[in-house]
PDB file of C-alpha atoms in Angstrom:
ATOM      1  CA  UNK H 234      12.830 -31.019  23.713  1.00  0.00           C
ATOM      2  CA  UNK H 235      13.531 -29.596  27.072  1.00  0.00           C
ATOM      3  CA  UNK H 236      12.193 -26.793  28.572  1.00  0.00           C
ATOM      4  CA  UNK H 237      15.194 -24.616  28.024  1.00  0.00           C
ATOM      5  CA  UNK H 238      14.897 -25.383  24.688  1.00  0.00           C
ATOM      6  CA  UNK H 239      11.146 -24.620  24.208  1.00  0.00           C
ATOM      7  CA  UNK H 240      11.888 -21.346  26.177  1.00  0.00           C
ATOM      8  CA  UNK H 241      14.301 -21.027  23.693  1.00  0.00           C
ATOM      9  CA  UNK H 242      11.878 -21.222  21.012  1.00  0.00           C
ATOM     10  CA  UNK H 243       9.451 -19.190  22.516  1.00  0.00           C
ATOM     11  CA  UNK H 244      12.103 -15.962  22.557  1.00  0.00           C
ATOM     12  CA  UNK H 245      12.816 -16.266  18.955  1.00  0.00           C
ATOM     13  CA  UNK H 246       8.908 -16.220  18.038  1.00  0.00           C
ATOM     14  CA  UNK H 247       8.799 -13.484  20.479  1.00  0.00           C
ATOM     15  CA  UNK H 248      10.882 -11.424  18.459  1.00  0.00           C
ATOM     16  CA  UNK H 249       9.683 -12.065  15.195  1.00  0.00           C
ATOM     17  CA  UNK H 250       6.410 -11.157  16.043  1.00  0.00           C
ATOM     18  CA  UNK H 251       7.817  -7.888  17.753  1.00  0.00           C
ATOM     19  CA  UNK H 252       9.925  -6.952  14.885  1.00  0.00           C
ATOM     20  CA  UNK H 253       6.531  -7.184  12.445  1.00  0.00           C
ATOM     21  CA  UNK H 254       5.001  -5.050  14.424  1.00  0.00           C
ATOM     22  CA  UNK H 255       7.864  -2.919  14.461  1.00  0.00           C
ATOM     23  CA  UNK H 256       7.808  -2.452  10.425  1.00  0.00           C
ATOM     24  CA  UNK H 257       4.431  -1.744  10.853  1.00  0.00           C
ATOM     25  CA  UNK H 258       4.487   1.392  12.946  1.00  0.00           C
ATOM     26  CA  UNK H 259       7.811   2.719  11.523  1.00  0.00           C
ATOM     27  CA  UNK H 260       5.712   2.870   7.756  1.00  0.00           C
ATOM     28  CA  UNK H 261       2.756   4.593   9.214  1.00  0.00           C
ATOM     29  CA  UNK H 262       5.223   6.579  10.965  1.00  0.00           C
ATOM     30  CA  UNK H 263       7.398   7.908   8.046  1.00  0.00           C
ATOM     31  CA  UNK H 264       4.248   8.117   5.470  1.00  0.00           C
ATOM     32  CA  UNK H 265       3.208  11.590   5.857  1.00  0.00           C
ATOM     33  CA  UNK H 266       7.190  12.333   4.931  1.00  0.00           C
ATOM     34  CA  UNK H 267       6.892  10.378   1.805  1.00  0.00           C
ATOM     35  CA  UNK H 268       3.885  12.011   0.974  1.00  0.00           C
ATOM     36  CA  UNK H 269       4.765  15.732   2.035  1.00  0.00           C
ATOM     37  CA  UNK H 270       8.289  14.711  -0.737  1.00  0.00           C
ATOM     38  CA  UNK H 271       5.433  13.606  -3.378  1.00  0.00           C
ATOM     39  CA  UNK H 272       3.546  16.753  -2.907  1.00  0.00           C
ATOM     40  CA  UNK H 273       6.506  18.600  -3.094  1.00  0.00           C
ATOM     41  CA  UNK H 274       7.313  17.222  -6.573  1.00  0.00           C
ATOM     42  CA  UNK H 275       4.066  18.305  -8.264  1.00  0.00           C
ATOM     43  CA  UNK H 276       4.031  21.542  -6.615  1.00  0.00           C
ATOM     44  CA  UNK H 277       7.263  22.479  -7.456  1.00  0.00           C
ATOM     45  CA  UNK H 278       7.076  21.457 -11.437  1.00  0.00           C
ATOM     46  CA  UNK H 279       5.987  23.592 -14.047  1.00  0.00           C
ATOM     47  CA  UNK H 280       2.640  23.839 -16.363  1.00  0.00           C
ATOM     48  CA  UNK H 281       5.078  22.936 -19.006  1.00  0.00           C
ATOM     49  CA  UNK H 282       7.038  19.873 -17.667  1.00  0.00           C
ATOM     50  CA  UNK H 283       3.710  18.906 -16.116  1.00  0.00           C
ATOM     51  CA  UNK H 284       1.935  18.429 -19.430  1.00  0.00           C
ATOM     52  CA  UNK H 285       4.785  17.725 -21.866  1.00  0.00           C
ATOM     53  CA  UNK H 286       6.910  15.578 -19.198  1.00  0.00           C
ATOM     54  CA  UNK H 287       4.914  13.621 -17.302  1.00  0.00           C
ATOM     55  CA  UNK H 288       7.238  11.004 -18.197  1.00  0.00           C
ATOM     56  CA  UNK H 289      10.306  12.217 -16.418  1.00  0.00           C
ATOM     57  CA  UNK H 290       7.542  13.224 -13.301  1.00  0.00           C
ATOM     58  CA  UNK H 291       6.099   9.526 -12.985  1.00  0.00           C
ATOM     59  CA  UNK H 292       9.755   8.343 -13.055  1.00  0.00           C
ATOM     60  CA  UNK H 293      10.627  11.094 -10.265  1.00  0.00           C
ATOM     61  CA  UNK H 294       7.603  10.200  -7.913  1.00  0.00           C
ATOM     62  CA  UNK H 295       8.801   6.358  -8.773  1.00  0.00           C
ATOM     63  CA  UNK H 296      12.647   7.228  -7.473  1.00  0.00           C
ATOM     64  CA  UNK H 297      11.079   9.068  -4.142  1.00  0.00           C
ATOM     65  CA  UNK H 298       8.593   6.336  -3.372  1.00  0.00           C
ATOM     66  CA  UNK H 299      11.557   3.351  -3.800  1.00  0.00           C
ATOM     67  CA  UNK H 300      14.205   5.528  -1.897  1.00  0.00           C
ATOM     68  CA  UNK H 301      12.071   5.966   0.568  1.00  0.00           C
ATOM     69  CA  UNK H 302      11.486   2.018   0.794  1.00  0.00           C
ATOM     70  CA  UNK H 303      15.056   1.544   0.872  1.00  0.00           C
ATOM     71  CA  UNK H 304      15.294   3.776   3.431  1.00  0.00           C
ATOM     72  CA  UNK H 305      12.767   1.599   5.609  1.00  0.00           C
ATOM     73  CA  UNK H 306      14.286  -1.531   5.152  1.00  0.00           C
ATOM     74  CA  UNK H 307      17.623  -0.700   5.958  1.00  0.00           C
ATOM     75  CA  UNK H 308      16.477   0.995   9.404  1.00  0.00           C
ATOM     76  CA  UNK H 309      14.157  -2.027   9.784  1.00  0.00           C
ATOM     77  CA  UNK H 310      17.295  -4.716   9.269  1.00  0.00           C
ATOM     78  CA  UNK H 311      19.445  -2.441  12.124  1.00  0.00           C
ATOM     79  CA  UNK H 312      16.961  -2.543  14.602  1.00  0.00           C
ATOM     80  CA  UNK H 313      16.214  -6.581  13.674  1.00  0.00           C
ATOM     81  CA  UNK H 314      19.028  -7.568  13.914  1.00  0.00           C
ATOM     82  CA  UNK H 315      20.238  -5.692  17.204  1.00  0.00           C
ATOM     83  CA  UNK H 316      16.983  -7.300  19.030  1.00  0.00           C
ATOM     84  CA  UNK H 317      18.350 -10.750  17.829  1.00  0.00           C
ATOM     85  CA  UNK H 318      21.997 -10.381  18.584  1.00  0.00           C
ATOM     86  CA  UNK H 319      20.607  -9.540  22.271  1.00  0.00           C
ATOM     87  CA  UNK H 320      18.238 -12.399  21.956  1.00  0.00           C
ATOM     88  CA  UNK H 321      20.971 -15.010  21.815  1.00  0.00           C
ATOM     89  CA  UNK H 322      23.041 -13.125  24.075  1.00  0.00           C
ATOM     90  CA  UNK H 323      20.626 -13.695  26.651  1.00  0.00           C
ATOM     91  CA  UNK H 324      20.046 -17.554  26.105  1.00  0.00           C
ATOM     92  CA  UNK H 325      21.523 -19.572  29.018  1.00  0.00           C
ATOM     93  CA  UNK H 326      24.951 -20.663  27.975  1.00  0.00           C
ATOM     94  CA  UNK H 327      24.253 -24.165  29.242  1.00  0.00           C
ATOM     95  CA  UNK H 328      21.361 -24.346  27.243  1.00  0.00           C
ATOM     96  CA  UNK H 329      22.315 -26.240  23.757  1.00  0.00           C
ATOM     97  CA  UNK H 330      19.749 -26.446  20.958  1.00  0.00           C
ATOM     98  CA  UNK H 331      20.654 -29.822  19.132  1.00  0.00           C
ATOM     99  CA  UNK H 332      20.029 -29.452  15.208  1.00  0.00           C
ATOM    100  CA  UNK H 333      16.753 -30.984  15.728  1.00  0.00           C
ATOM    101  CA  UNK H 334      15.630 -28.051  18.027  1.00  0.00           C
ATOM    102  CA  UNK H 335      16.968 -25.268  15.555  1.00  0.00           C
ATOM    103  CA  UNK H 336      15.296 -27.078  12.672  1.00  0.00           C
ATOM    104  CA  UNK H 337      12.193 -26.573  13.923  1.00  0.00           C
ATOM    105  CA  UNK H 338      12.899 -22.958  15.143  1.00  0.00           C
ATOM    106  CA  UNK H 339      14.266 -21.756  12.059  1.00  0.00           C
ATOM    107  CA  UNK H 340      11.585 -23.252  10.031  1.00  0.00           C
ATOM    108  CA  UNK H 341       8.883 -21.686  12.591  1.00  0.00           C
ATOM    109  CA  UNK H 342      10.195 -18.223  11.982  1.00  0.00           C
ATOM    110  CA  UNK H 343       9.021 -17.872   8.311  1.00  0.00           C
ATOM    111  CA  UNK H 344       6.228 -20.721   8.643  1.00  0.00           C
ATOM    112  CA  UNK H 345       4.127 -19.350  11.255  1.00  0.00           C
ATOM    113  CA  UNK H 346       4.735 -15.760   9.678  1.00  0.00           C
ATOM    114  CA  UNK H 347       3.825 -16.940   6.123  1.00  0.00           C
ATOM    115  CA  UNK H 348       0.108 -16.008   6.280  1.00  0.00           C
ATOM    116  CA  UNK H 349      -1.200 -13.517   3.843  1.00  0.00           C
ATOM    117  CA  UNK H 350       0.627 -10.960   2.089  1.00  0.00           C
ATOM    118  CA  UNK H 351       3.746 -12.065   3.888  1.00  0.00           C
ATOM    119  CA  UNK H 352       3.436 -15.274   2.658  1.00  0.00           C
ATOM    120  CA  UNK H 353       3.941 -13.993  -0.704  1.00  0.00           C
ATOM    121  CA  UNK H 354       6.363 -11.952   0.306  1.00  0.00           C
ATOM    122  CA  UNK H 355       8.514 -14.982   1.276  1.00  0.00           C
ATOM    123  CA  UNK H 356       8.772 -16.779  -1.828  1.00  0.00           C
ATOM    124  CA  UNK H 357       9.971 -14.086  -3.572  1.00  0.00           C
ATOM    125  CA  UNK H 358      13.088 -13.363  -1.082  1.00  0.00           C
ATOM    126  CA  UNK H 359      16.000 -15.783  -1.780  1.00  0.00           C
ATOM    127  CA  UNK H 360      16.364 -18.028   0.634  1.00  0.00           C
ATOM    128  CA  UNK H 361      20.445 -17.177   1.061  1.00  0.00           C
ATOM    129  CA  UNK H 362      18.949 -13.364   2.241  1.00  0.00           C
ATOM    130  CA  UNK H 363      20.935 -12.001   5.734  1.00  0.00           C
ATOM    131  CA  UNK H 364      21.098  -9.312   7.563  1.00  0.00           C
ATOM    132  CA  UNK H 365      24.810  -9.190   6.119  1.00  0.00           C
ATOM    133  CA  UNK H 366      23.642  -9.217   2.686  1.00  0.00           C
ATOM    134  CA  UNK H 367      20.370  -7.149   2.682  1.00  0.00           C
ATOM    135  CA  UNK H 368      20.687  -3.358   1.090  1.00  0.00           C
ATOM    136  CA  UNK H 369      19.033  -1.688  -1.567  1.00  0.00           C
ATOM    137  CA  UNK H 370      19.331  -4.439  -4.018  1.00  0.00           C
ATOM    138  CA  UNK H 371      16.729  -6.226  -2.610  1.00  0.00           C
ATOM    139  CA  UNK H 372      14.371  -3.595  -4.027  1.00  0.00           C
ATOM    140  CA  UNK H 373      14.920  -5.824  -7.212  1.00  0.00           C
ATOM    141  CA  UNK H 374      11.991  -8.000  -5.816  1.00  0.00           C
ATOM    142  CA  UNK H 375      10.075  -4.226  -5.704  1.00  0.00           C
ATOM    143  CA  UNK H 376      10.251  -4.786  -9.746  1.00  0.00           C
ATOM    144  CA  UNK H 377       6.219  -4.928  -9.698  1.00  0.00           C
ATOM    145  CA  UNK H 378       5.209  -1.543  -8.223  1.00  0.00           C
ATOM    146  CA  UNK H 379       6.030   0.822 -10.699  1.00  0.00           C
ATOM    147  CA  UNK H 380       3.077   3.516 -10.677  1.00  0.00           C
ATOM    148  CA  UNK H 381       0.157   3.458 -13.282  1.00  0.00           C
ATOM    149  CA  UNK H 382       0.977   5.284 -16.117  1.00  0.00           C
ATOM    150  CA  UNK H 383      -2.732   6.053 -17.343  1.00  0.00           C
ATOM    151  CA  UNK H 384      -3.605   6.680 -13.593  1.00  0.00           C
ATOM    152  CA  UNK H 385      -0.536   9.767 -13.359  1.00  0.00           C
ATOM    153  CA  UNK H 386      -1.129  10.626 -16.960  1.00  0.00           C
ATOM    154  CA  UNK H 387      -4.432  11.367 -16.614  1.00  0.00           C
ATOM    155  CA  UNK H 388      -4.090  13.595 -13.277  1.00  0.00           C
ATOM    156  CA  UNK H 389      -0.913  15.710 -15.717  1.00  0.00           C
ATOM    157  CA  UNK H 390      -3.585  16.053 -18.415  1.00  0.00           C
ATOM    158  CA  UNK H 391      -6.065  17.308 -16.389  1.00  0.00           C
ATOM    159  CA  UNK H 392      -3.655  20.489 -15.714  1.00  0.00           C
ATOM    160  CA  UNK H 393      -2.776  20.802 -19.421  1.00  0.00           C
ATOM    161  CA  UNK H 394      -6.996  21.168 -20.053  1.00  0.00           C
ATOM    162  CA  UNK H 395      -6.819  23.659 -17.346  1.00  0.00           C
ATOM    163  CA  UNK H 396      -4.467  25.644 -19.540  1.00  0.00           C
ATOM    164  CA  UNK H 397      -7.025  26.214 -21.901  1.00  0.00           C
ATOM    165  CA  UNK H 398      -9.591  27.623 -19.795  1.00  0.00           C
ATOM    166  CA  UNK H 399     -10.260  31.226 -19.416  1.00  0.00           C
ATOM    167  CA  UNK H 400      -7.888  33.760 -17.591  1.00  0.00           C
ATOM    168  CA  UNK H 401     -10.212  34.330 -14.608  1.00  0.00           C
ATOM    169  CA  UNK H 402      -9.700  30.826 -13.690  1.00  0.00           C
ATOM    170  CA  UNK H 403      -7.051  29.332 -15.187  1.00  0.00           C
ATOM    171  CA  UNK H 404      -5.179  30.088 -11.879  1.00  0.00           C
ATOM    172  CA  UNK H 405      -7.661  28.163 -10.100  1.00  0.00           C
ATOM    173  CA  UNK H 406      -8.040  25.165 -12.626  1.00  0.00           C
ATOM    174  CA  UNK H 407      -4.282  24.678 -12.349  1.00  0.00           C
ATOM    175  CA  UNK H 408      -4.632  24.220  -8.554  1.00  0.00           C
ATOM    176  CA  UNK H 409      -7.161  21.834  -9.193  1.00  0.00           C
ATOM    177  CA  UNK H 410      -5.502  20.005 -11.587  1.00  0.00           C
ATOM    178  CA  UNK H 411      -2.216  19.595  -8.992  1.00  0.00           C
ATOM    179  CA  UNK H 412      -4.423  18.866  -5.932  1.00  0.00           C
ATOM    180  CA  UNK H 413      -6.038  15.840  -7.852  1.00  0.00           C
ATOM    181  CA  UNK H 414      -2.582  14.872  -9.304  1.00  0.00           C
ATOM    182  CA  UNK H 415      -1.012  15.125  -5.613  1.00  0.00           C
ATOM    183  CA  UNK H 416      -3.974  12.927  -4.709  1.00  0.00           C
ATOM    184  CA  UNK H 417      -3.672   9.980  -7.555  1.00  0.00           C
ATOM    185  CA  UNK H 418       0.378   9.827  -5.675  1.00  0.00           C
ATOM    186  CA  UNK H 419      -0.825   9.838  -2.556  1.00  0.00           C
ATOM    187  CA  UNK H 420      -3.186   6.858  -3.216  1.00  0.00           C
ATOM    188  CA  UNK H 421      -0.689   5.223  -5.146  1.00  0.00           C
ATOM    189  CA  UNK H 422       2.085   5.500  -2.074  1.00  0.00           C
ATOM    190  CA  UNK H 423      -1.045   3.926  -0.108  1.00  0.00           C
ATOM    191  CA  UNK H 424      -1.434   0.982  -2.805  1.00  0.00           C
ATOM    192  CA  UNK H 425       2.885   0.521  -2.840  1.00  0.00           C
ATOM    193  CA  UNK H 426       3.247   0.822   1.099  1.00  0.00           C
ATOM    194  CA  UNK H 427       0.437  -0.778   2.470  1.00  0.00           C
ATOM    195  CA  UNK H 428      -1.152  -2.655  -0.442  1.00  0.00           C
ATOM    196  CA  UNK H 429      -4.323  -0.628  -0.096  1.00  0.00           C
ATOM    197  CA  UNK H 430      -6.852  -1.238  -3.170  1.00  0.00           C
ATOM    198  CA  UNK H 431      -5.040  -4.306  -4.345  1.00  0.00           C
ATOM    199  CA  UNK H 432      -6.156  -7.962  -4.129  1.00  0.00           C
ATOM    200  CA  UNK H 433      -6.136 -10.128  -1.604  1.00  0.00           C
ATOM    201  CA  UNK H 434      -2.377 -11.334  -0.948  1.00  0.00           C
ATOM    202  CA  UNK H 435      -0.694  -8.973  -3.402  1.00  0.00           C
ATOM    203  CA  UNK H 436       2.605  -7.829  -2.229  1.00  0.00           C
ATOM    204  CA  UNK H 437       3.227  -4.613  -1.128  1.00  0.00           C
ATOM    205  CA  UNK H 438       6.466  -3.278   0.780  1.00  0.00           C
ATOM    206  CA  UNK H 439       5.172  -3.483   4.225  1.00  0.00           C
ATOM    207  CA  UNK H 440       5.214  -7.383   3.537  1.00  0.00           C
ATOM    208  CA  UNK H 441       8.228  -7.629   1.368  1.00  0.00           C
ATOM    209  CA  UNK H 442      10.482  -5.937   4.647  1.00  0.00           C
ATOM    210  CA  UNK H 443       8.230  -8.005   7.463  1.00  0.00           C
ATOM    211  CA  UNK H 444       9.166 -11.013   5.389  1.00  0.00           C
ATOM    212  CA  UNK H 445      12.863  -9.877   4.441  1.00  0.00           C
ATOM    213  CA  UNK H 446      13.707  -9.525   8.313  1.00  0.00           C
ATOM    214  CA  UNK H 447      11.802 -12.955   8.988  1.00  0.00           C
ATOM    215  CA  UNK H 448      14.232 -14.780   6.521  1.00  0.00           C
ATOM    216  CA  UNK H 449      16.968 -12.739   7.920  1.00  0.00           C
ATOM    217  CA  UNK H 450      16.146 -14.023  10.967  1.00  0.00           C
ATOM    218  CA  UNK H 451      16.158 -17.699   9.922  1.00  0.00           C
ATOM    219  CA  UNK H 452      19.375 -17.479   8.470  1.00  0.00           C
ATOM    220  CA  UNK H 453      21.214 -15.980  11.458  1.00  0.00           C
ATOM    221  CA  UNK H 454      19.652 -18.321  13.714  1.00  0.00           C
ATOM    222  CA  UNK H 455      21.218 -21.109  11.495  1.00  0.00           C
ATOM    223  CA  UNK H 456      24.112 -19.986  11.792  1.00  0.00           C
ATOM    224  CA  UNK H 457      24.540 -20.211  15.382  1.00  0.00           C
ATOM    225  CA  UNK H 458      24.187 -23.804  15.178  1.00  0.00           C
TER     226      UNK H 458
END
């Protein structure tokens, strides 16, 4: 391998480690949204539909927390895959990676990535994934995140007790019961997002779009053999 080509090689890492860190800020920066929307929900619901619906609520605060992932990963696969378009753009023309030298740069890409929850991330993607390809459907790999129904069931319940309190402060029981409620969604955004409370190497969709745009990655760069 020459040293164009190891360059080469180097500029490809270079952006895969710049495009995880990337993902990273943009989901810290659009949490406090995602929670504010979650917030919203419970505030905005009724005593009634809060105790007799909870079902239709947990499926609600599911909907806002996957359209919001969606939302992520498809302005995390625009800005990906601009970087690498300008990537190979700048590569010296004369330079020419033989299949040997793309082998091992398209196998770095996800290998050196695949530590941790990204590596689990990874074998759940299918290996076909592109930039072309990747929308909203690949929340299908998402399948495991749905939110704990005893955890959000017991947070509605707690404002249906608060309806039998007394009338001095039932008002303030209520607002209890929706603060704590508002709370079990906000952790559970936390646990979905970032992965926060689970085990070791669970997936979570910070590491299911790092490793999306990874494969991406690969796949574009083999194409350019």
């Amino acid at each position: 391998m020459d040293f164009q080509a190891i360059a080469a090689q180097l500029e490809f890492l270079a952006w895969r480690d710049t495009q995880l860190a990337a993902i990273s800020s943009q989901l810290e920066e659009a949490l406090p949204a995602l929670l504010d929307e979650l917030a919203e929900q419970v505030e905005s619901a009724s005593v009634v539909n809060l105790v007799r619906s909870t079902i239709a609520l947990k499926s609600s605060a599911e909907a806002i927390i996957q359209r919001w992932g969606a939302d992520q990963l498809v302005k995390a696969l625009g800005r990906a895959e601009a970087d690498l378009d300008q990537t190979l753009l700048q590569l010296p023309g004369k330079v020419n990676l033989d299949n040997d030298v793309w082998e091992q740069v398209t196998k770095a890409l996800p290998a050196i990535a695949g530590v941790g929850l990204i590596g689990a991330s990874l074998a759940a993607i299918p290996t076909v994934i592109s930039f072309a390809t990747v929308s909203t459907s690949v929340l299908a790999f998402w399948g495991t995140s749905a939110i704990s129904w005893p955890l959000f069931a017991l947070g509605a319940a707690g404002i249906g007790v608060a309806t039998l309190t007394g009338s001095q402060s039932l008002k303030f029981a209520k607002d209890k019961a929706r603060q704590k409620l508002c709370l079990r969604l906000h952790r559970e955004a936390g646990r979905q997002v970032f992965g926060i409370g689970e085990k070791p190497g669970a997936r979570c969709m910070l590491s299911d779009i790092q490793a999306a745009i990874v494969q991406a990655g690969r796949n574009r760069i083999q194409g350019a053999i």
